[in-house]
Tab-separated table of C-alpha atoms in Angstrom:
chain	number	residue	atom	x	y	z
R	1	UNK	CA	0.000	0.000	0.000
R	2	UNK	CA	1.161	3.546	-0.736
R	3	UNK	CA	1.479	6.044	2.351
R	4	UNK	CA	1.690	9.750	2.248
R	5	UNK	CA	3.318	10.799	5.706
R	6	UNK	CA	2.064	14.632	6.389
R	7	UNK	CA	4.034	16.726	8.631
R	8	UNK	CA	6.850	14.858	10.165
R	9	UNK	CA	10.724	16.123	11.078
R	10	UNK	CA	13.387	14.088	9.378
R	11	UNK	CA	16.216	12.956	11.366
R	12	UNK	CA	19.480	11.416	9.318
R	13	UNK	CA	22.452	13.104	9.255
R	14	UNK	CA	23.019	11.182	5.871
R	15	UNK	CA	19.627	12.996	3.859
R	16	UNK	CA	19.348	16.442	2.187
R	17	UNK	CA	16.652	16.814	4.308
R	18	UNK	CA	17.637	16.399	7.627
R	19	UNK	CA	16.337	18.382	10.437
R	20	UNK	CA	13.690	19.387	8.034
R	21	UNK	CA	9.724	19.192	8.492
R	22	UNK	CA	8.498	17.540	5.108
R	23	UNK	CA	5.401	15.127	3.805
R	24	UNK	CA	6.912	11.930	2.414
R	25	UNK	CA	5.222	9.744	0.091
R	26	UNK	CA	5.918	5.698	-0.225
R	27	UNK	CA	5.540	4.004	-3.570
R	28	UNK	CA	5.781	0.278	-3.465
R	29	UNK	CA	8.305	0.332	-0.997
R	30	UNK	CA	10.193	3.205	-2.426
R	31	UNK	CA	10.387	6.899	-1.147
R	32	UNK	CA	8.555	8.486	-4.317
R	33	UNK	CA	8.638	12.387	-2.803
R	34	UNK	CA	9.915	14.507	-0.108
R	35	UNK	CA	8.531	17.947	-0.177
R	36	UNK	CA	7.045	20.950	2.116
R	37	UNK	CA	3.651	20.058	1.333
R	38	UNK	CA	2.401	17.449	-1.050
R	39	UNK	CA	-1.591	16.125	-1.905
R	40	UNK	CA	-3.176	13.081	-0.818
R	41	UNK	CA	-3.153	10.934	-3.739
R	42	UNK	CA	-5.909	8.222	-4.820
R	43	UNK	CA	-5.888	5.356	-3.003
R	44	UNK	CA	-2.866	6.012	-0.521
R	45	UNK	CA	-3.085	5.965	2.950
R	46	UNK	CA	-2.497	9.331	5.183
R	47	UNK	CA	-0.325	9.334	8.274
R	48	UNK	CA	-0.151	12.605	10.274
R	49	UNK	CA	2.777	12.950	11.489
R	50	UNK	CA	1.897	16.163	13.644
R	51	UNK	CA	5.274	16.833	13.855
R	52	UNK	CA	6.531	13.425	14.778
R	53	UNK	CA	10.320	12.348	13.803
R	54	UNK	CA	11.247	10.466	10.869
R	55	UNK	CA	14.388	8.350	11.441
R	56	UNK	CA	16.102	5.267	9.024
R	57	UNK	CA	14.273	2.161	11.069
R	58	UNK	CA	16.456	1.207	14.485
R	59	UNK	CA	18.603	-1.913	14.690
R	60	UNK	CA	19.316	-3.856	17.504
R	61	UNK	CA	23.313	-5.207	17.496
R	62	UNK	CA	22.266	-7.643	21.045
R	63	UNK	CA	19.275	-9.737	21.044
R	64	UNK	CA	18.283	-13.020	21.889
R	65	UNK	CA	14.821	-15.237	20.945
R	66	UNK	CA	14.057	-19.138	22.084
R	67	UNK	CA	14.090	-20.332	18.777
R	68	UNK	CA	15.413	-22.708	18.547
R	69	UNK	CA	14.910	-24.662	21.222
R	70	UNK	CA	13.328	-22.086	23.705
R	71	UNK	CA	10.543	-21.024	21.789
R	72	UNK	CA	8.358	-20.846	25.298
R	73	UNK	CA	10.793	-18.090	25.652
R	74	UNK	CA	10.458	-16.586	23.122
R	75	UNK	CA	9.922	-17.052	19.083
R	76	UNK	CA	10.921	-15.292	15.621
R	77	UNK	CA	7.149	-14.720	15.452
R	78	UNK	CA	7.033	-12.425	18.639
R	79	UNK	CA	10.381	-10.794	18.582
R	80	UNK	CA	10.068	-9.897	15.321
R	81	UNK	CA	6.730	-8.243	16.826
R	82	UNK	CA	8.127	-6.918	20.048
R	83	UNK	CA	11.151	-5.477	17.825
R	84	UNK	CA	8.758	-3.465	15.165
R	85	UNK	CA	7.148	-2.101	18.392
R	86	UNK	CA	10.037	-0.662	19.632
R	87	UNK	CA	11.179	0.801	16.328
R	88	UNK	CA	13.299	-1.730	15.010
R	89	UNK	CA	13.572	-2.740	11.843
R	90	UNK	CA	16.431	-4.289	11.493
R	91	UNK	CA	18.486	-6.646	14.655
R	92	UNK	CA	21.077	-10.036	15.240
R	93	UNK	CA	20.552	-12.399	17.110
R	94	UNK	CA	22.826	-14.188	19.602
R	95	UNK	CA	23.500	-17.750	18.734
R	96	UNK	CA	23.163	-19.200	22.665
R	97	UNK	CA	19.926	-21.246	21.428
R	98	UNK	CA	19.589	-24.927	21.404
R	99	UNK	CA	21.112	-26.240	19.516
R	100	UNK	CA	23.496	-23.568	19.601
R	101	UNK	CA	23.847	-21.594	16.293
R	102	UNK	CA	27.600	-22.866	15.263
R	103	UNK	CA	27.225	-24.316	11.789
R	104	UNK	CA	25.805	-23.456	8.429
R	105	UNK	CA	23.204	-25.347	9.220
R	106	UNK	CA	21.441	-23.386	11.939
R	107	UNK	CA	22.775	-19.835	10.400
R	108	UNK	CA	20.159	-21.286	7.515
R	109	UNK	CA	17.813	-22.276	9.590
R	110	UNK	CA	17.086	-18.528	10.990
R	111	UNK	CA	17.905	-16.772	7.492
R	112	UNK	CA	15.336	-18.617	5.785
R	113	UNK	CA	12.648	-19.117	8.777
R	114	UNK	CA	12.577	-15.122	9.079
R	115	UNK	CA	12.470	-14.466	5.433
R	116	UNK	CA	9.210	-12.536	4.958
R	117	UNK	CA	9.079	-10.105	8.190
R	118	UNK	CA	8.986	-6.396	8.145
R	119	UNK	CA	12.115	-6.860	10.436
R	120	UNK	CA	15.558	-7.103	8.904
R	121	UNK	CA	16.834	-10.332	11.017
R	122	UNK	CA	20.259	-11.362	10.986
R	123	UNK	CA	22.075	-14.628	13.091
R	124	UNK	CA	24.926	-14.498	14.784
R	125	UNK	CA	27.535	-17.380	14.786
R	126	UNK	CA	29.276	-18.952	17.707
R	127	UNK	CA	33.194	-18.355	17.899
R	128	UNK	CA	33.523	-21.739	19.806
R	129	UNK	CA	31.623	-25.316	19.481
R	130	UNK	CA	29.091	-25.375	21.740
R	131	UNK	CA	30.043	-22.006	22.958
R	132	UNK	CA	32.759	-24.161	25.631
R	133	UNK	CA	35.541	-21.992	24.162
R	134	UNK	CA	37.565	-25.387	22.971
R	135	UNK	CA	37.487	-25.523	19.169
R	136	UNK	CA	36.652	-22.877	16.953
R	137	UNK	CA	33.365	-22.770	14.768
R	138	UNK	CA	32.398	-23.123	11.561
R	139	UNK	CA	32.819	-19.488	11.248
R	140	UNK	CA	33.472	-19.032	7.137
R	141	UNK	CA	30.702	-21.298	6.382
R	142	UNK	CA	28.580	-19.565	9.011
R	143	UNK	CA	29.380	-16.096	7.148
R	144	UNK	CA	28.553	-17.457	4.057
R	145	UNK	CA	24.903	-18.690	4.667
R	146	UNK	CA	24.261	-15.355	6.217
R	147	UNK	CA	25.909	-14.725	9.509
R	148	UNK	CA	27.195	-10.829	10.542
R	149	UNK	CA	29.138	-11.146	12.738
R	150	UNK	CA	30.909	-14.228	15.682
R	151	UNK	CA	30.187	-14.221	19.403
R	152	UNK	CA	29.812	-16.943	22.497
R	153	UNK	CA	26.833	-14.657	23.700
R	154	UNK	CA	27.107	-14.023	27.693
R	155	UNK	CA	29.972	-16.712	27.905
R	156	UNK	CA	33.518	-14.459	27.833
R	157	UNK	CA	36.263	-16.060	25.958
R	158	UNK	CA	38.238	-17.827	28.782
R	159	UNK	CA	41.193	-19.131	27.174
R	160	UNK	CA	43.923	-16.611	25.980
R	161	UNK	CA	45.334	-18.796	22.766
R	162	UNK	CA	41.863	-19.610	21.738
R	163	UNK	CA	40.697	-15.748	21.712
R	164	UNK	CA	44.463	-15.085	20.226
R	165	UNK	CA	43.688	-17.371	17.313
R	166	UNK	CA	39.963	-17.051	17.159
R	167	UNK	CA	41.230	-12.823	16.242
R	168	UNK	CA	43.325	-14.310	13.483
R	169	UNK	CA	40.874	-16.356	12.171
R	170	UNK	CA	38.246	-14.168	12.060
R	171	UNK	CA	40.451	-11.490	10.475
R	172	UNK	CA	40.851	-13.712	7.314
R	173	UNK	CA	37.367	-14.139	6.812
R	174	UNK	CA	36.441	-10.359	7.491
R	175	UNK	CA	34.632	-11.274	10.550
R	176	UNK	CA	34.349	-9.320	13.516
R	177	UNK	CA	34.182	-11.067	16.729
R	178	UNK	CA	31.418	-9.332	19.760
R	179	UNK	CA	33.095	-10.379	22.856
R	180	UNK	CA	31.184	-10.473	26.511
R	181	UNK	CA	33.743	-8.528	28.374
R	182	UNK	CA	34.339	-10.732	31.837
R	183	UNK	CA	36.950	-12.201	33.664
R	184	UNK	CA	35.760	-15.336	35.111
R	185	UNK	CA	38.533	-16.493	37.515
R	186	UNK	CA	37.473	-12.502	38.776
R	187	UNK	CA	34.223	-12.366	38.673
R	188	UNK	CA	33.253	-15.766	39.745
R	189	UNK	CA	29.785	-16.655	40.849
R	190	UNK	CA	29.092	-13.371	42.106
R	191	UNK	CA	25.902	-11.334	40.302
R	192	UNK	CA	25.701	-7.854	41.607
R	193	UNK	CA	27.926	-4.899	41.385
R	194	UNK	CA	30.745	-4.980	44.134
R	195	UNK	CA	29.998	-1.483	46.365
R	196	UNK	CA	28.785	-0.622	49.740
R	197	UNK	CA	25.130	-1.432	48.314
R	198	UNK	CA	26.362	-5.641	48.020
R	199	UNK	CA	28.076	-5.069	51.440
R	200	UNK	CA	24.734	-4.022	52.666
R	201	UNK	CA	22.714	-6.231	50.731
R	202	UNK	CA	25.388	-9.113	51.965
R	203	UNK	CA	26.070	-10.283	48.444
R	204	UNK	CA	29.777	-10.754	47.008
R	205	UNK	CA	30.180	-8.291	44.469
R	206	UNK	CA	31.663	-8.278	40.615
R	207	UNK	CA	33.921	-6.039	40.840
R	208	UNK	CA	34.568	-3.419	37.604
R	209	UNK	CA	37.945	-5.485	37.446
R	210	UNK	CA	36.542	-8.076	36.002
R	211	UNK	CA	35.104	-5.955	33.545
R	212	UNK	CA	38.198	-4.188	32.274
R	213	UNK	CA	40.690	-7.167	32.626
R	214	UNK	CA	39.050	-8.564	30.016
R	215	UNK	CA	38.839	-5.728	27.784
R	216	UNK	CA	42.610	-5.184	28.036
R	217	UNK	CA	43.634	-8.531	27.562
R	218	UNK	CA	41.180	-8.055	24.321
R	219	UNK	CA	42.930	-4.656	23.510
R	220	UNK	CA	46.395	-6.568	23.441
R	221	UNK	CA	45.304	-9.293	21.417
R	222	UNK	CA	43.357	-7.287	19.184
R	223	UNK	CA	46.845	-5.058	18.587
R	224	UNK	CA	48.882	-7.665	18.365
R	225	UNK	CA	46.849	-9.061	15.521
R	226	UNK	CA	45.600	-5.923	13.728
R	227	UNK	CA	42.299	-7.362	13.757
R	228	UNK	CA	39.167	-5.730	14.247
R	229	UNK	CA	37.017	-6.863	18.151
R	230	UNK	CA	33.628	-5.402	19.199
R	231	UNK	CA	33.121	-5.202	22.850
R	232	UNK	CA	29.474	-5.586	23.900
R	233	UNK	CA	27.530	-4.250	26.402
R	234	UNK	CA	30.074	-2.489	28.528
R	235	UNK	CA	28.954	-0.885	32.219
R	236	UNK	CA	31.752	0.341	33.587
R	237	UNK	CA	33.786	4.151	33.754
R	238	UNK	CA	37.106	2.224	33.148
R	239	UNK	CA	35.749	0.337	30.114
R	240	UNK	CA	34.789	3.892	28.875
R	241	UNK	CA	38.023	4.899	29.510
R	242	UNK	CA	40.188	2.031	28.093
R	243	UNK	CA	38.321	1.811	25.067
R	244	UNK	CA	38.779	5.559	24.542
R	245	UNK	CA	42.778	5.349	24.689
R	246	UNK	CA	42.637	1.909	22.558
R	247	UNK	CA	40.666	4.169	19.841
R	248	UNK	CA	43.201	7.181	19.967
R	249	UNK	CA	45.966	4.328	19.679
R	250	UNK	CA	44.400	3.569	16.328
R	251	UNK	CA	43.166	0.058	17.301
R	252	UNK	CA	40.276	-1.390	15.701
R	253	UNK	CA	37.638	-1.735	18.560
R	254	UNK	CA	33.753	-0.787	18.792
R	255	UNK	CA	31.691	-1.381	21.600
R	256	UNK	CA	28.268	-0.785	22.906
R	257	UNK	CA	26.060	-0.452	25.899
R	258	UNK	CA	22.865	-1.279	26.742
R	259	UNK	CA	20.034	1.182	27.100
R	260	UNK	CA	18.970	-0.135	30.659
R	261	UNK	CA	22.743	0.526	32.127
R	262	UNK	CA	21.775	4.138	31.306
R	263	UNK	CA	19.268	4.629	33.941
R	264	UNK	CA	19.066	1.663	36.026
R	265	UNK	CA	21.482	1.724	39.140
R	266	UNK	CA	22.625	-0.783	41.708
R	267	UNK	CA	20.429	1.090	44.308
R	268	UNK	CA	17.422	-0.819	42.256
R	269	UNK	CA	18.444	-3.535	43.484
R	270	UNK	CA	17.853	-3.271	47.574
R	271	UNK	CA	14.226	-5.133	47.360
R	272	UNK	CA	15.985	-7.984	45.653
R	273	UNK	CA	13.597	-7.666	42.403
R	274	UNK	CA	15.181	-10.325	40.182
R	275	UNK	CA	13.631	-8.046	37.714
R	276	UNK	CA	16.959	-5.993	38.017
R	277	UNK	CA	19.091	-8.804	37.455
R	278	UNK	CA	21.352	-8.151	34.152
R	279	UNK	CA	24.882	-9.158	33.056
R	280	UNK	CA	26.958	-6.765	33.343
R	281	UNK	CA	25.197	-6.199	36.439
R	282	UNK	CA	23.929	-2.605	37.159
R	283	UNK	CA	26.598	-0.448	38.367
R	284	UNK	CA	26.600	3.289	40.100
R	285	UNK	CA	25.461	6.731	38.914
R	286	UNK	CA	29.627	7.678	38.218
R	287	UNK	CA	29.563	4.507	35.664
R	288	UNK	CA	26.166	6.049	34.403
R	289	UNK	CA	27.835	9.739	33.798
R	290	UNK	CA	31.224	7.961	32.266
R	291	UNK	CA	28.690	5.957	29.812
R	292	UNK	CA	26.514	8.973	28.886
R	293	UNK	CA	29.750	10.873	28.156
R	294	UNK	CA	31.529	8.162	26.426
R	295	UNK	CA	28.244	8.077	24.075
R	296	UNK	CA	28.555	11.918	23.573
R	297	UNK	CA	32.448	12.057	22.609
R	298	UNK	CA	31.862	8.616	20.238
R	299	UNK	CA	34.156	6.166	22.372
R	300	UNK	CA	30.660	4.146	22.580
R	301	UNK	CA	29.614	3.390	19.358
R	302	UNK	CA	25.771	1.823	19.477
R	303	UNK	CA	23.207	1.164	22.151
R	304	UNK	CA	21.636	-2.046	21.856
R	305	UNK	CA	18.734	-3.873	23.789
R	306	UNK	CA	20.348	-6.966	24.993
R	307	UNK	CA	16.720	-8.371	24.707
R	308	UNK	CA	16.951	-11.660	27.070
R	309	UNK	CA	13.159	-13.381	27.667
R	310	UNK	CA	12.732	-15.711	30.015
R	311	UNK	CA	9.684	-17.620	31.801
R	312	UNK	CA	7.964	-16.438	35.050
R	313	UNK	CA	9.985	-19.791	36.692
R	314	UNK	CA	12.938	-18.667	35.764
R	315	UNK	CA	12.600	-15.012	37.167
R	316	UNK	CA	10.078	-15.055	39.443
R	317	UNK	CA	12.169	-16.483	42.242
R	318	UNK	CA	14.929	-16.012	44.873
R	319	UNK	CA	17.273	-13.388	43.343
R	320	UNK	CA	20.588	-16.395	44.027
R	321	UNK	CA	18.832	-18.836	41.403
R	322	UNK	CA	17.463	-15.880	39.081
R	323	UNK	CA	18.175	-16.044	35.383
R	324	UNK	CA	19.867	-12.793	33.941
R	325	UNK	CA	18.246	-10.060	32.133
R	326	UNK	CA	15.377	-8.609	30.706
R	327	UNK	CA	12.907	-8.024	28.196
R	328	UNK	CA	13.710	-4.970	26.101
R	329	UNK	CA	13.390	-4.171	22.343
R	330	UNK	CA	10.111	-1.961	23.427
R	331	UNK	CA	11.469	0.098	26.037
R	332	UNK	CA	15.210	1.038	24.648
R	333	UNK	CA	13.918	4.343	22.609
R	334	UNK	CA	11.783	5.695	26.215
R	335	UNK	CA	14.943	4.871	28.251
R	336	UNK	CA	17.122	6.458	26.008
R	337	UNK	CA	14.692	9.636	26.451
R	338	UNK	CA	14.981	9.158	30.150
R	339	UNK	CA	18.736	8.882	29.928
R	340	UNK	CA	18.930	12.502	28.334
R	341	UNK	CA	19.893	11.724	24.834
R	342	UNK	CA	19.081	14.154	22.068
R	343	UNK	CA	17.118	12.589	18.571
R	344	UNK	CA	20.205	12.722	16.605
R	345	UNK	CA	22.045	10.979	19.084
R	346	UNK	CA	19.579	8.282	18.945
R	347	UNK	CA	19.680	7.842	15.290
R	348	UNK	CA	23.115	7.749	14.935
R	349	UNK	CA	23.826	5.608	18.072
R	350	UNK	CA	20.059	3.197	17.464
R	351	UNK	CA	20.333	3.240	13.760
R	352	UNK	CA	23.224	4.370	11.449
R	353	UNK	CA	26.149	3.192	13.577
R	354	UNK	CA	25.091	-0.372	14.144
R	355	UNK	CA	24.602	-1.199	10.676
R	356	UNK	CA	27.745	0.183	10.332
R	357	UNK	CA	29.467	-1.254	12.118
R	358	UNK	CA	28.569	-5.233	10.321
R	359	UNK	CA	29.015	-3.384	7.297
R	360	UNK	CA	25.324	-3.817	6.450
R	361	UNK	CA	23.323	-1.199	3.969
R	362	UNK	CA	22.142	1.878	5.978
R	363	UNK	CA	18.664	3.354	5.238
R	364	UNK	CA	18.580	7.129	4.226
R	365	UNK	CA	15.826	8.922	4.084
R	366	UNK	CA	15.529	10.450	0.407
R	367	UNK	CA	13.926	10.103	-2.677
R	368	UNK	CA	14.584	7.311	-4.556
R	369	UNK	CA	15.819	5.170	-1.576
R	370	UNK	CA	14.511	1.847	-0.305
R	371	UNK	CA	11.889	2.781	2.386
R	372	UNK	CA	13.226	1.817	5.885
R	373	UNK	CA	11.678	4.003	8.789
R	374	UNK	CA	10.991	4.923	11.835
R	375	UNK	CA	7.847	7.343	13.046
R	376	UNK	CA	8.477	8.039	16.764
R	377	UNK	CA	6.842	11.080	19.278
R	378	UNK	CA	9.926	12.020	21.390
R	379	UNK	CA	6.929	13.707	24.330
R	380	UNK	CA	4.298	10.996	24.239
R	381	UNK	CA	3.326	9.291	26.483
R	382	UNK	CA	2.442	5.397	27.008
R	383	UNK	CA	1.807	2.842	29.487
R	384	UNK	CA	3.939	-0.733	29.032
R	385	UNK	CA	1.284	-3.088	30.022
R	386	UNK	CA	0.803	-6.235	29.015
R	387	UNK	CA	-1.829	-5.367	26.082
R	388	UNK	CA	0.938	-3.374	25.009
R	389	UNK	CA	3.779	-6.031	25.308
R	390	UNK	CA	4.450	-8.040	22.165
R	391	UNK	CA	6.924	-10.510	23.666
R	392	UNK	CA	6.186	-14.351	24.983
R	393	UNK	CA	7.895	-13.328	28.134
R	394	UNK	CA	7.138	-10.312	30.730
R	395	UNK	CA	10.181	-10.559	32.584
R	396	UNK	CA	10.874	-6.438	32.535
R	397	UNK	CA	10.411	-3.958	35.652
R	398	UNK	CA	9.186	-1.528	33.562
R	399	UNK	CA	6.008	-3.379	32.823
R	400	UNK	CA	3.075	-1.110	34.201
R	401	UNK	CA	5.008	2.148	34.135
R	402	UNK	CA	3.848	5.066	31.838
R	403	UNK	CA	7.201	5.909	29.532
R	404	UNK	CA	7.750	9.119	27.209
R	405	UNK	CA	9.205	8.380	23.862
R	406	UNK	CA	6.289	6.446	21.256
R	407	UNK	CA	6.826	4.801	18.085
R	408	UNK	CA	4.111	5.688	15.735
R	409	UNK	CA	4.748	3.781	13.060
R	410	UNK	CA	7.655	1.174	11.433
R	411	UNK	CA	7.916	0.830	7.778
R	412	UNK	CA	10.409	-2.158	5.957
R	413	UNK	CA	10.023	-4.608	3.217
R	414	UNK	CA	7.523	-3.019	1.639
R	415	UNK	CA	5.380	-3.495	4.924
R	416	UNK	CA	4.272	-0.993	7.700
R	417	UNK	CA	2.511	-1.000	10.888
R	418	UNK	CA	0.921	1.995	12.448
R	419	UNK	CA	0.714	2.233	16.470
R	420	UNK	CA	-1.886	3.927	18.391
């Protein structure tokens, strides 16, 4: 169906029309115009855009569905729904299903099962079989039946020689390895953030140590090898600050953060709501200010959702035996709000920069151009309940709450769906 959007504020740095308030007509899944004004046509559909903002469609560089293997969890069905609600039209997803996506085999499996959605959906492969961090993957055949990009998911890559010669490898297939960024033998079977709050709480603590070991030791190997590493969701000031110096230093590293360790703090976490349970856990409101600024300056490159469903059983218990994280694809663009980011921060950090960085086509928003958008209110208002939830799972403590920050409207593939 053709669309004529009236009244809406482009953001993309990359479009002549940026920062502009235009109507913008769609054309069998081409933008067809971009003007001041322009006339309902016969037979296309009117969106007023009332001076909503007109973005290239979000993608999501951290997200994880059941399938397969989990589908209770959830499936490619409902993230791909959650994920349009939240303004995404484009994300990966992490391979720690089961079976485990480390061959050719299951890369195909999710390229052709999610052929057909609005949402752009790409797998990720596994570095290691079985993601045990023994024997590399298949990761060349994995690239070639569609994966973007290698990573073990929340497992860190233990063993020094493997990550050493899992950077080589990857190198000479033009992969780029996404690395969880934690020191086991530091970290060990601790979950919360170590500070006078897991003193109090009477909970050993993860320190940031364990954090930033790893990303050095990553930083080395990385240099050594001249090979590109993506660090993903970071939490900590000295993981801002490393990965700051290891850009000056001309080293090929990205990394991003996720839009909860914006906003949420440790403090959350003093009724024990298992809700609040993440990894990296939540840190303090210094870690918060280092993130924000490391956003503002670049070191950061992306904010992602690091999307993790889970059943009631599995959250809904004693904060020791929770699972980690939450549901997010819905919430990221309010938090983001909350967090104090400007709109073209958001595009460039939600949508240009993690296509970017997998090398993947980036939407622009001009005539002629493939249509891939997002319509989002940046002041209206909503309430997250569970008529409003798309996922399988409502393991989120935002569920209930009234956010700012809407999406009106996602448009992909020749598809669109308009939200209320």
């Amino acid at each position: 169906m053709n669309l004529l959007l009236k009244g809406v504020t482009i953001a993309d740095p990359n479009s002549p029309f940026h920062e502009k308030n235009c109507d913008v007509r769609v054309v069998q899944g081409k933008i067809a115009s971009i003007q001041g004004k322009l006339s309902p046509q016969k037979g296309e559909e009117v969106i007023d855009g009332n001076g909503a903002v007109l973005s290239p469609g979000f993608f999501d560089l951290n997200c994880l569905t059941g399938d397969p293997g989990f589908e209770a969890k959830e499936d490619l069905d409902s993230v791909a729904a959650a994920a349009q609600a939240g303004g995404f039209t484009g994300l990966t997803l992490m391979p720690q299903t089961k079976p485990v996506v480390h061959s050719k085999a299951q890369v195909a499996y999710l390229v052709n099962k999610a052929a057909g959605y609005l949402v752009d959906i790409h797998p990720i492969g596994a570095i290691s079989q079985d993601l045990e961090g023994k024997e590399l993957a298949e990761l060349y055949d994995m690239k070639l039946a569609g994966a973007v990009a290698f990573s073990d998911g929340a497992k860190p890559v233990v063993d020094d020689g493997f990550m050493s010669r899992a950077l080589q490898y990857s190198k000479g297939v033009n992969g780029l390895l996404m690395v969880h960024p934690e020191n086991k033998s530091i970290a060990g079977k601790s979950q919360i953030n170590e500070s006078k709050i897991s003193v109090l709480l009477g909970m050993k603590g993860v320190p940031a140590l364990a954090e930033e070991m790893q990303i050095s030791r990553d930083i080395f190997l990385a240099t050594y090898h001249d090979a590109p590493i993506h660090i993903s969701t970071i939490s900590t000031a000295g993981s801002v600050s490393l990965i700051r110096k290891a850009k000056k230093d001309g080293i090929k590293i990205s990394c991003d953060v996720a839009a909860h360790q914006l906003v949420f703090t440790e403090e959350l976490l003093n009724d024990f709501d298992s809700n609040y349970k993440v990894k990296p856990p939540l840190r303090d409101k210094a870690d918060i200010k280092a993130l924000l600024a490391g956003l503002k300056d670049g070191t950061i490159d992306a904010v992602s959702s690091q999307h993790r469903p889970h059943e009631p059983e599995h959250k809904q218990v004693e904060f020791e035996i929770a699972a980690y994280g939450i549901i997010a694809l819905q919430t990221v663009l309010p938090l983001l709000f909350k967090a104090g980011l400007t709109v073209n921060q958001i595009v460039e950090k939600l949508s240009i920069n993690p296509r970017r960085l997998l090398g993947l086509s980036i939407p622009v928003i001009a005539e002629g151009e493939l249509a891939n958008f997002t319509l989002f209110n940046p002041s209206q208002t909503w309430v997250y309940d569970q008529a409003q939830n798309y996922s399988l799972s409502s393991n989120t403590p935002l569920l209930g709450e009234t956010l700012t920050g809407k999406v009106q409207m996602v448009y992909n593939n020749n598809q669109f769906q308009v939200y209320g």
